[in-house]
Short mmCIF file of N, CA and C in Angstrom, two decimals:
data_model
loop_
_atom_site.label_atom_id
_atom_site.label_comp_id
_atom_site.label_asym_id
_atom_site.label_seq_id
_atom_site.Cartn_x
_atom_site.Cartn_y
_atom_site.Cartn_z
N UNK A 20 -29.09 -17.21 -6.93
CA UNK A 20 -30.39 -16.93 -7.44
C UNK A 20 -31.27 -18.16 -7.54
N UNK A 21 -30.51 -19.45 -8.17
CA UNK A 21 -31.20 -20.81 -8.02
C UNK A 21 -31.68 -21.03 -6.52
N UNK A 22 -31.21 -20.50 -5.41
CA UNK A 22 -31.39 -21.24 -4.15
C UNK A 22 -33.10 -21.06 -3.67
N UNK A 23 -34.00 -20.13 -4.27
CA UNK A 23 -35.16 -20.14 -3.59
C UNK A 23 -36.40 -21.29 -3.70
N UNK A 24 -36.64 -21.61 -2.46
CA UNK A 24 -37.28 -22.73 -2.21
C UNK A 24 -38.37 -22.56 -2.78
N UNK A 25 -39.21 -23.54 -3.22
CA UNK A 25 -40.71 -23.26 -3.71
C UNK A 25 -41.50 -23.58 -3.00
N UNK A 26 -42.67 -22.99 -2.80
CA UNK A 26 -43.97 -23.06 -1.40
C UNK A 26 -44.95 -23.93 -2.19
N UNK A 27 -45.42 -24.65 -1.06
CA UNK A 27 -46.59 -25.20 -1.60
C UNK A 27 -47.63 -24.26 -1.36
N UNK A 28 -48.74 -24.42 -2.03
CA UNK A 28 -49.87 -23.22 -2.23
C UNK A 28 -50.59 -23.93 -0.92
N UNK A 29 -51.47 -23.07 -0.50
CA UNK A 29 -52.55 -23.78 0.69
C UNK A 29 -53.19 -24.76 -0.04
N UNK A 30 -53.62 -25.87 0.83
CA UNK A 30 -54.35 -26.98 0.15
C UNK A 30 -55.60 -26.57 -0.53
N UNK A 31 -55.87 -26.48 -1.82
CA UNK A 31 -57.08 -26.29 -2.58
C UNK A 31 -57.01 -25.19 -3.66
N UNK A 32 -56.17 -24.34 -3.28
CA UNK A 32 -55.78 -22.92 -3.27
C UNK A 32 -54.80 -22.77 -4.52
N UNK A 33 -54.15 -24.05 -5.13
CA UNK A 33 -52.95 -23.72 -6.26
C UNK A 33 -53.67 -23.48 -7.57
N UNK A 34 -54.74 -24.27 -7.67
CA UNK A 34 -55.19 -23.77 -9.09
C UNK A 34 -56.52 -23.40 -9.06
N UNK A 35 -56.65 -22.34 -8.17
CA UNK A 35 -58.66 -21.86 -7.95
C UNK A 35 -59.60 -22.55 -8.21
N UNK A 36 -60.70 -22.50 -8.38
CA UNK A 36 -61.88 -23.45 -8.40
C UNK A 36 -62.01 -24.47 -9.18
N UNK A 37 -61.16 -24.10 -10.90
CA UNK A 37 -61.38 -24.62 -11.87
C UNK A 37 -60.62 -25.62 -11.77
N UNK A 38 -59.66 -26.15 -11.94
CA UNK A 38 -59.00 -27.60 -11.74
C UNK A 38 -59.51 -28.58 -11.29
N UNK A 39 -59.74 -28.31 -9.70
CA UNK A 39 -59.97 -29.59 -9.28
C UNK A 39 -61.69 -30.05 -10.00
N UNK A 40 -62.46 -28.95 -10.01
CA UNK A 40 -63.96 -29.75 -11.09
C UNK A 40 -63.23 -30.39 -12.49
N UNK A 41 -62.69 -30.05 -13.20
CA UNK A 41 -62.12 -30.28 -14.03
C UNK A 41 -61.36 -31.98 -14.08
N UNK A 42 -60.69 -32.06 -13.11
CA UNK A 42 -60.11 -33.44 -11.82
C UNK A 42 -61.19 -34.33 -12.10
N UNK A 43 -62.29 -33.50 -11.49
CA UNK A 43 -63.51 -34.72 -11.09
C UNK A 43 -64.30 -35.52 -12.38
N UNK A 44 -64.74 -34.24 -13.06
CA UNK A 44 -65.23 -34.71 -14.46
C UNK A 44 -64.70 -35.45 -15.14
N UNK A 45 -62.98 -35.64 -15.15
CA UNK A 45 -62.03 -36.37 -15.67
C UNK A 45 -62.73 -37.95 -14.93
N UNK A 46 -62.32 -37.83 -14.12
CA UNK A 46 -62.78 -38.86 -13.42
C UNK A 46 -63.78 -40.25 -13.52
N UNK A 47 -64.80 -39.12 -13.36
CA UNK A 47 -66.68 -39.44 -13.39
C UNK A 47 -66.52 -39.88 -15.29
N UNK A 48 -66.26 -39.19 -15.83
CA UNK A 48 -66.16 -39.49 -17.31
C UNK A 48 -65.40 -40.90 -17.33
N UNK A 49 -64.31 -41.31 -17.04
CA UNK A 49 -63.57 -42.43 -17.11
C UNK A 49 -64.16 -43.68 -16.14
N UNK A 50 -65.24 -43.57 -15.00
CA UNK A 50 -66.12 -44.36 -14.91
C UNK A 50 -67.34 -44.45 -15.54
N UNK A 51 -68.15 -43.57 -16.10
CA UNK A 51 -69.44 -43.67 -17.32
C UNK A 51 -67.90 -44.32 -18.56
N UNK A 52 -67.20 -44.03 -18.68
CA UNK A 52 -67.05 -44.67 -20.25
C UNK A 52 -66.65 -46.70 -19.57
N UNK A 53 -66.40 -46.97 -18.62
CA UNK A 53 -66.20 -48.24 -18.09
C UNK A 53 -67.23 -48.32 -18.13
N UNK A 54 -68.47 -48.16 -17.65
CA UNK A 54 -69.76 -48.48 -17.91
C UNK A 54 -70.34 -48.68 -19.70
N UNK A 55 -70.14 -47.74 -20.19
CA UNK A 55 -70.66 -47.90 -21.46
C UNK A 55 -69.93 -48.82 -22.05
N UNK A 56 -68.92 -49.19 -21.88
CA UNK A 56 -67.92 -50.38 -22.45
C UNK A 56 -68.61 -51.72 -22.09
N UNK A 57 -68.43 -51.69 -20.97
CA UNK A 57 -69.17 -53.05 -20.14
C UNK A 57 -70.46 -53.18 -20.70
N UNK A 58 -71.33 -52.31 -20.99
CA UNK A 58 -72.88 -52.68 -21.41
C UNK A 58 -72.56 -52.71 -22.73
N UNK A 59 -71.81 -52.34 -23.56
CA UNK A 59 -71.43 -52.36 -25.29
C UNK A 59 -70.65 -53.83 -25.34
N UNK A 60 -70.33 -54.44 -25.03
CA UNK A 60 -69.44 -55.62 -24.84
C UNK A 60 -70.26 -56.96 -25.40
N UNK A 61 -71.28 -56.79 -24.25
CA UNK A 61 -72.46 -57.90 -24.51
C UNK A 61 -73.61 -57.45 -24.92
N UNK A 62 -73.90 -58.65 -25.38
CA UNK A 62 -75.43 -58.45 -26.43
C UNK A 62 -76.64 -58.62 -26.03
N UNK A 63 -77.45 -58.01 -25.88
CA UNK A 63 -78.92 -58.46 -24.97
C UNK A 63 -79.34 -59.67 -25.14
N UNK A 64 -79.33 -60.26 -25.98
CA UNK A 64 -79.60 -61.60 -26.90
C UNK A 64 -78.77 -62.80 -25.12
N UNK A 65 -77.70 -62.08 -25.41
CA UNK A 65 -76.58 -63.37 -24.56
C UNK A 65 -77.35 -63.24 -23.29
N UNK A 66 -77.57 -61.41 -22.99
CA UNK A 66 -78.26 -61.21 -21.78
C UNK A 66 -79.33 -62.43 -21.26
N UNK A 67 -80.04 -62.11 -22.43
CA UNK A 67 -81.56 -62.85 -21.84
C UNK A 67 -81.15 -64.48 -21.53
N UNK A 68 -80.57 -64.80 -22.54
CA UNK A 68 -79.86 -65.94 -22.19
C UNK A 68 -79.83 -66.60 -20.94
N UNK A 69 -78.64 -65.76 -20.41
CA UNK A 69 -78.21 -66.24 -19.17
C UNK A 69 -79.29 -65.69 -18.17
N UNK A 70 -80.01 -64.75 -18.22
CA UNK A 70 -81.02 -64.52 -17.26
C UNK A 70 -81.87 -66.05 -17.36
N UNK A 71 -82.12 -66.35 -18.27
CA UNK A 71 -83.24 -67.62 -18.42
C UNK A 71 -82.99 -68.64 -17.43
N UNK A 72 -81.41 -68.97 -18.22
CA UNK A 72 -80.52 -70.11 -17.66
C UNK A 72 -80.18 -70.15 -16.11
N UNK A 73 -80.15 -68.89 -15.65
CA UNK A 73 -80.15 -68.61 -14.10
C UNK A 73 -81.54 -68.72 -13.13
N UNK A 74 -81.95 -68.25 -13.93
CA UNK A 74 -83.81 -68.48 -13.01
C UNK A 74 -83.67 -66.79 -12.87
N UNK A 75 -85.24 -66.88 -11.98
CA UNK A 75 -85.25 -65.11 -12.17
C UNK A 75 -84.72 -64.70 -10.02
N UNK A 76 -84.75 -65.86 -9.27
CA UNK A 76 -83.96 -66.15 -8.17
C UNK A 76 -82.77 -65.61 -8.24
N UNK A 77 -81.70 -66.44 -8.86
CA UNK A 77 -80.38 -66.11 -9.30
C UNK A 77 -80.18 -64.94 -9.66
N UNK A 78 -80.66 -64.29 -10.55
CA UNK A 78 -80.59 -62.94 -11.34
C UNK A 78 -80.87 -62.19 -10.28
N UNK A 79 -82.06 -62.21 -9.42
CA UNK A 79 -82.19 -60.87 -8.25
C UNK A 79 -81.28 -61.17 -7.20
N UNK A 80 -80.64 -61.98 -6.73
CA UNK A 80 -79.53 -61.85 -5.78
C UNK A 80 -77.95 -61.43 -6.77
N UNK A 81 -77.73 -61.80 -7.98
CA UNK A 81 -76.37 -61.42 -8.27
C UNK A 81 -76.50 -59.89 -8.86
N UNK A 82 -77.52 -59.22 -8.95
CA UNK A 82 -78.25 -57.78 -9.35
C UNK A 82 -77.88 -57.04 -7.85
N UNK A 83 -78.78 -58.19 -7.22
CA UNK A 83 -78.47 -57.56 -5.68
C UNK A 83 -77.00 -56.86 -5.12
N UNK A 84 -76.41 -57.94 -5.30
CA UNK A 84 -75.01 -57.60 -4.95
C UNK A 84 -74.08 -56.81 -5.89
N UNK A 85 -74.42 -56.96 -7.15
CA UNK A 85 -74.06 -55.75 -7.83
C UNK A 85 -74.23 -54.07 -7.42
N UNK A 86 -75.78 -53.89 -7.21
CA UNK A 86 -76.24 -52.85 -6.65
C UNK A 86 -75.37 -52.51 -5.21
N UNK A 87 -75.12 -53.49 -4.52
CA UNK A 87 -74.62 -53.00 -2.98
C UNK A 87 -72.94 -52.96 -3.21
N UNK A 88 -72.32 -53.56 -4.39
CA UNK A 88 -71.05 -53.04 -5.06
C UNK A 88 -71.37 -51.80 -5.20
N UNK A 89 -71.85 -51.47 -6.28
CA UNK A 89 -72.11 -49.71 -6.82
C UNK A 89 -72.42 -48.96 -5.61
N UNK A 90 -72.82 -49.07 -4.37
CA UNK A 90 -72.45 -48.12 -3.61
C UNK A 90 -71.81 -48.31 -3.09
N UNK A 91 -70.65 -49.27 -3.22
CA UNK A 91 -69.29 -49.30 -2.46
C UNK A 91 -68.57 -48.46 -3.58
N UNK A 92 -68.82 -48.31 -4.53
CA UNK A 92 -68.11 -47.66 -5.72
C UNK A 92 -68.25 -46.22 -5.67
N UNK A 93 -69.41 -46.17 -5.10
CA UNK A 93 -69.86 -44.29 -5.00
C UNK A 93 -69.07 -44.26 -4.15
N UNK A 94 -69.07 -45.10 -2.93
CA UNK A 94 -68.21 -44.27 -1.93
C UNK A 94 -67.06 -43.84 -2.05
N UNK A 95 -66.60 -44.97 -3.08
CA UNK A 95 -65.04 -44.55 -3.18
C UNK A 95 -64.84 -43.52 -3.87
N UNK A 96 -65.49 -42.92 -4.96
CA UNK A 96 -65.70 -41.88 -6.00
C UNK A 96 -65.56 -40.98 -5.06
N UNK A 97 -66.46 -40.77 -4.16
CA UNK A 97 -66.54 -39.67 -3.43
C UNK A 97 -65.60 -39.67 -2.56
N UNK A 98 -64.69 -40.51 -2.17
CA UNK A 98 -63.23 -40.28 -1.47
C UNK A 98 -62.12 -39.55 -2.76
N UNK A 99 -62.42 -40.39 -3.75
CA UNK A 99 -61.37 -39.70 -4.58
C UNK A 99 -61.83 -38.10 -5.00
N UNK A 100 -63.45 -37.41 -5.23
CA UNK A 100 -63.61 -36.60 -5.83
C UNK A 100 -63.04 -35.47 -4.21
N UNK A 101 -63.16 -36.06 -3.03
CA UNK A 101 -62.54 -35.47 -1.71
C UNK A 101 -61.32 -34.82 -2.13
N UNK A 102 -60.37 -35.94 -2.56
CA UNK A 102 -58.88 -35.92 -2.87
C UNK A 102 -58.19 -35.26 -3.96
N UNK A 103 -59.32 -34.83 -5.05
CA UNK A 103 -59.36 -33.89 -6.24
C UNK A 103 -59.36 -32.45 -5.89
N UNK A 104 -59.98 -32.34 -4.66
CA UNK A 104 -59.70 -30.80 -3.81
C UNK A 104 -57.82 -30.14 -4.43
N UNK A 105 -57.14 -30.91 -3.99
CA UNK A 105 -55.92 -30.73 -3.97
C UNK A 105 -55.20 -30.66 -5.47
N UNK A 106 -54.09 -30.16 -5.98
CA UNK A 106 -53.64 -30.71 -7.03
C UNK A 106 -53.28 -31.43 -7.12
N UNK A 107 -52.96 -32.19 -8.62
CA UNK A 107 -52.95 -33.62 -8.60
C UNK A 107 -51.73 -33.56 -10.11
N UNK A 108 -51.01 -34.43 -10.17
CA UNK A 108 -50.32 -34.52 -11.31
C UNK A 108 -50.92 -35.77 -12.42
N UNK A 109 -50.84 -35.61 -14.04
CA UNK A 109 -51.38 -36.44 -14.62
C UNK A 109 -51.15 -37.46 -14.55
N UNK A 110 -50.54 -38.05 -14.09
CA UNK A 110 -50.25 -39.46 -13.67
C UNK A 110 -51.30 -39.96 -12.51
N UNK A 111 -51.06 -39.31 -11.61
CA UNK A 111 -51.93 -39.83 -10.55
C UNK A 111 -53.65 -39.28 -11.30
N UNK A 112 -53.67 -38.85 -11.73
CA UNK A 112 -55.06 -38.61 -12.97
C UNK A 112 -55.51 -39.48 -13.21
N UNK A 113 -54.76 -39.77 -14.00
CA UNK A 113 -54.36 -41.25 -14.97
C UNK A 113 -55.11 -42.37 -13.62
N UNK A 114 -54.00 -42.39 -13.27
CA UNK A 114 -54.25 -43.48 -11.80
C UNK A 114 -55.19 -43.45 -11.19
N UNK A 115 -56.10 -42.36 -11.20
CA UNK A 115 -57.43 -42.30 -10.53
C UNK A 115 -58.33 -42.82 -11.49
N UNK A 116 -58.29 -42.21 -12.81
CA UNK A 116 -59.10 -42.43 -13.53
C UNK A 116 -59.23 -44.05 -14.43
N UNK A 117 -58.10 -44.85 -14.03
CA UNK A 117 -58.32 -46.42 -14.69
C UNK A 117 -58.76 -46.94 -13.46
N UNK A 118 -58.54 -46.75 -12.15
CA UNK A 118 -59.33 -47.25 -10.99
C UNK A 118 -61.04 -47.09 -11.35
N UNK A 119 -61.43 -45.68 -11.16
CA UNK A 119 -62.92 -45.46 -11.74
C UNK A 119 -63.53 -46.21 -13.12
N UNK A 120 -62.70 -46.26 -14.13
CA UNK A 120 -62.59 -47.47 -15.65
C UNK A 120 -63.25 -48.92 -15.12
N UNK A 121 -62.23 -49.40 -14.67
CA UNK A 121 -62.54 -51.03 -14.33
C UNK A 121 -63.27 -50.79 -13.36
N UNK A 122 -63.75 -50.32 -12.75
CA UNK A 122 -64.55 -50.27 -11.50
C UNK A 122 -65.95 -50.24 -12.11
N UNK A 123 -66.68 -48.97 -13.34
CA UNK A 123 -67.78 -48.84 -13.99
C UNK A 123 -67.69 -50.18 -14.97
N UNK A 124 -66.42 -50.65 -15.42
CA UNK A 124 -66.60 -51.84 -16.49
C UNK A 124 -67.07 -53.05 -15.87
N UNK A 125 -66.67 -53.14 -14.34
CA UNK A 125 -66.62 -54.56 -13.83
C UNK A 125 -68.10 -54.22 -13.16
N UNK A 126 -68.75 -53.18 -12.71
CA UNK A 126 -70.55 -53.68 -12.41
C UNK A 126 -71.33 -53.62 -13.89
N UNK A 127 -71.31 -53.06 -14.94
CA UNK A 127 -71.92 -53.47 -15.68
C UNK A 127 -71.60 -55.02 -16.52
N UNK A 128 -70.70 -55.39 -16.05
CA UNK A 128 -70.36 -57.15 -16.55
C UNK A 128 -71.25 -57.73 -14.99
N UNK A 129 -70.88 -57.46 -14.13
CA UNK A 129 -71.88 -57.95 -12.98
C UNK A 129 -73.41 -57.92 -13.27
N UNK A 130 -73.64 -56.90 -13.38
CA UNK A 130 -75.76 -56.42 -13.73
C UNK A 130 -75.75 -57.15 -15.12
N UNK A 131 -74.99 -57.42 -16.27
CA UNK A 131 -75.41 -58.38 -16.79
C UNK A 131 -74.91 -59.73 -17.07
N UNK A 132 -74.56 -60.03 -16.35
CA UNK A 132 -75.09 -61.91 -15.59
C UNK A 132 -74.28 -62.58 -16.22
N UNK A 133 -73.50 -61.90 -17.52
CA UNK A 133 -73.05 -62.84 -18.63
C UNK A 133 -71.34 -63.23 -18.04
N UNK A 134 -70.84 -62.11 -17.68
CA UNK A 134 -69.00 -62.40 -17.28
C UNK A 134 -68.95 -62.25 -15.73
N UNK A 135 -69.63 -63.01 -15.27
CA UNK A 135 -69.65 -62.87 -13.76
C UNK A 135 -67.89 -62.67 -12.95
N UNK A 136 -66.71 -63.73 -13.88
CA UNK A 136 -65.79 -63.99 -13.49
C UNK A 136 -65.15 -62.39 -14.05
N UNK A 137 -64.82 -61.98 -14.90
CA UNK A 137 -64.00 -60.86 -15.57
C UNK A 137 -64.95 -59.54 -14.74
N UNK A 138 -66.47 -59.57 -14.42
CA UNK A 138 -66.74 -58.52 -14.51
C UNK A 138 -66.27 -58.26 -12.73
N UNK A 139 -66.69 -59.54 -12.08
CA UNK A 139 -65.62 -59.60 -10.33
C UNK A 139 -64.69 -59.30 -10.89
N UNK A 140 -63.52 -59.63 -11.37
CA UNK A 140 -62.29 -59.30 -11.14
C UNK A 140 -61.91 -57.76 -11.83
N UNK A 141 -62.75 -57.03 -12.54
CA UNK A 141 -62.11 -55.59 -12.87
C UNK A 141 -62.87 -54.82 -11.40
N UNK A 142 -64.26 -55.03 -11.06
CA UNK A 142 -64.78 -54.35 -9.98
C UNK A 142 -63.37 -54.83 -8.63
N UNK A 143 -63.16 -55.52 -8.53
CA UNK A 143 -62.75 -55.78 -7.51
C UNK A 143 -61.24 -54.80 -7.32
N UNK A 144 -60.39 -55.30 -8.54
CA UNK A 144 -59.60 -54.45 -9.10
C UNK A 144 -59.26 -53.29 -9.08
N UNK A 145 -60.58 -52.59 -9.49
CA UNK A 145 -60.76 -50.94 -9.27
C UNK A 145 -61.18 -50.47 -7.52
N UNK A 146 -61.82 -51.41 -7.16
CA UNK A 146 -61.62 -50.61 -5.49
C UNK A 146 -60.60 -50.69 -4.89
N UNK A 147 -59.85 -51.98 -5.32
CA UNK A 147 -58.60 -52.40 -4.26
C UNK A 147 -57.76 -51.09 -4.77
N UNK A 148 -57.38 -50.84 -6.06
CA UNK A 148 -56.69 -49.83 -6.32
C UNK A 148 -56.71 -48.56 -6.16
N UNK A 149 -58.14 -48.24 -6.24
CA UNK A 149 -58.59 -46.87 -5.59
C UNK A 149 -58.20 -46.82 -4.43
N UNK A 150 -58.67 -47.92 -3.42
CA UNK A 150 -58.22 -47.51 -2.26
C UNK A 150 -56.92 -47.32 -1.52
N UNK A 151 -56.06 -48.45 -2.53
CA UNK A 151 -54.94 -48.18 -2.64
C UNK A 151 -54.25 -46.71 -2.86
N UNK A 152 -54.62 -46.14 -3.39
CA UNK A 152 -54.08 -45.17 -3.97
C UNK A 152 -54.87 -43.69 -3.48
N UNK A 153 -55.33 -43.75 -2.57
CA UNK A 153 -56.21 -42.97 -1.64
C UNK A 153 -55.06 -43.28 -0.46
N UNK A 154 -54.68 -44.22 0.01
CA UNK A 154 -54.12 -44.38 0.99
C UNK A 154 -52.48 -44.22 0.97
N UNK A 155 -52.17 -44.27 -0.06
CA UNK A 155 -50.79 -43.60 -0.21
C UNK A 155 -50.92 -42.37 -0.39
N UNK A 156 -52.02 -42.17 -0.93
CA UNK A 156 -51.62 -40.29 -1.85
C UNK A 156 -50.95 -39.33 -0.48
N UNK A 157 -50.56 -38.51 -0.28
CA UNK A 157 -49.88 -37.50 0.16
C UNK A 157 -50.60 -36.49 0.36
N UNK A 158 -51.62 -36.14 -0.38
CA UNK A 158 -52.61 -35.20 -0.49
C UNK A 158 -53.60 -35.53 0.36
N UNK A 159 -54.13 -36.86 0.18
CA UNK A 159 -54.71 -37.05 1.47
C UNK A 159 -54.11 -36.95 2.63
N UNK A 160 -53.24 -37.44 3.15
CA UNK A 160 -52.78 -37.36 4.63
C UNK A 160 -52.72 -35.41 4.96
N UNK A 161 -52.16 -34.95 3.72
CA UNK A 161 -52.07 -33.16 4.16
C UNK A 161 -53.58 -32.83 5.04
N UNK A 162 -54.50 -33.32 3.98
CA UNK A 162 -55.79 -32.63 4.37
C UNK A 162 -56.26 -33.28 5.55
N UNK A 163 -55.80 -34.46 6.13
CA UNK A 163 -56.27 -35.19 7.61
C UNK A 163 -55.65 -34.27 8.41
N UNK A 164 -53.98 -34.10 8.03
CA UNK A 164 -53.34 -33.15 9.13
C UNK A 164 -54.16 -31.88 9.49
N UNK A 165 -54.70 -31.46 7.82
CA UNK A 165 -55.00 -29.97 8.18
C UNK A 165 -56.68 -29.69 9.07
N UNK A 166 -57.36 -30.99 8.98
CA UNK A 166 -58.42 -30.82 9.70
C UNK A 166 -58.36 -30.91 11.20
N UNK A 167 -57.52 -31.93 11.30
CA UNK A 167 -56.86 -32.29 12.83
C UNK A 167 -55.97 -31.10 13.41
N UNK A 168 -55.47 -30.20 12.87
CA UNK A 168 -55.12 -29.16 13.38
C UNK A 168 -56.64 -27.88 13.42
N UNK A 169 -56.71 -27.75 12.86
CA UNK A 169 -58.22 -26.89 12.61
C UNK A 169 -59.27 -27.27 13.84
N UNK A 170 -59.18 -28.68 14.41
CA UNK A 170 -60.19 -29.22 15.50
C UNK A 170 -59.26 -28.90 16.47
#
């Protein structure tokens, strides 16, 4: 009676619509709260500070590159919210969701000028790991197979 194998559900298909939004919001929530951390951290006071101390030169190129981070950050969001299609166990949740964390914590330490060093190294952190972990997942490779068969 133990011997029956268990099926995997079609990809998308194990827990109907509601999960995987559920996935995402998890998600998106655990990068807005890295953000609100990062801007709660420092004090406008320090802000202006270092804006002064930089020139207003300095400040629009390290803004700059912040900004062209954050859409390296969307993109990745939107690979992982791809990969939320599928079920996911809380761990790898988890794992998605401290990638998205340091990722929202480390551009708002970037956009404000003050932890240039900590706020690079959590952004940096959170993509390498996201992508990391996009590229192992299992769930992704199913859904490459299943499009590549479908074409």
């Amino acid at each position: 009676m133990g011997d029956v194998p268990l099926q995997r559900p079609a990809f998308g298909a194990a827990t109907g619509g509601f999960m995987p939004l559920l996935a995402r919001v998890a998600v998106l929530a655990c990068c807005l709260a890295g953000i609100i951390s990062g801007v709660w951290s420092v004090s406008p006071m320090i802000i202006a500070s270092a804006v002064e101390a930089g020139g207003p030169d300095l400040t629009r190129l390290l803004r700059g590159m912040a900004a062209i981070k954050a859409l390296l950050c969307v993109g990745l969001l939107a690979g992982v919210a791809w990969r939320l299609d599928a079920p996911i166990s809380v761990l790898g949740l988890a794992a998605y969701g401290t990638s998205a964390f340091a990722m929202g914590a480390g551009l708002a330490l970037t956009w404000s000028i003050v932890s240039l060093g900590l706020g690079g190294l959590l952004l940096h952190a959170g993509l390498f790991g996201g992508l990391v972990l996009l590229a192992r997942d299992k769930a992704v490779g199913t859904r490459f197979h299943q499009m590549l068969i479908r074409r």
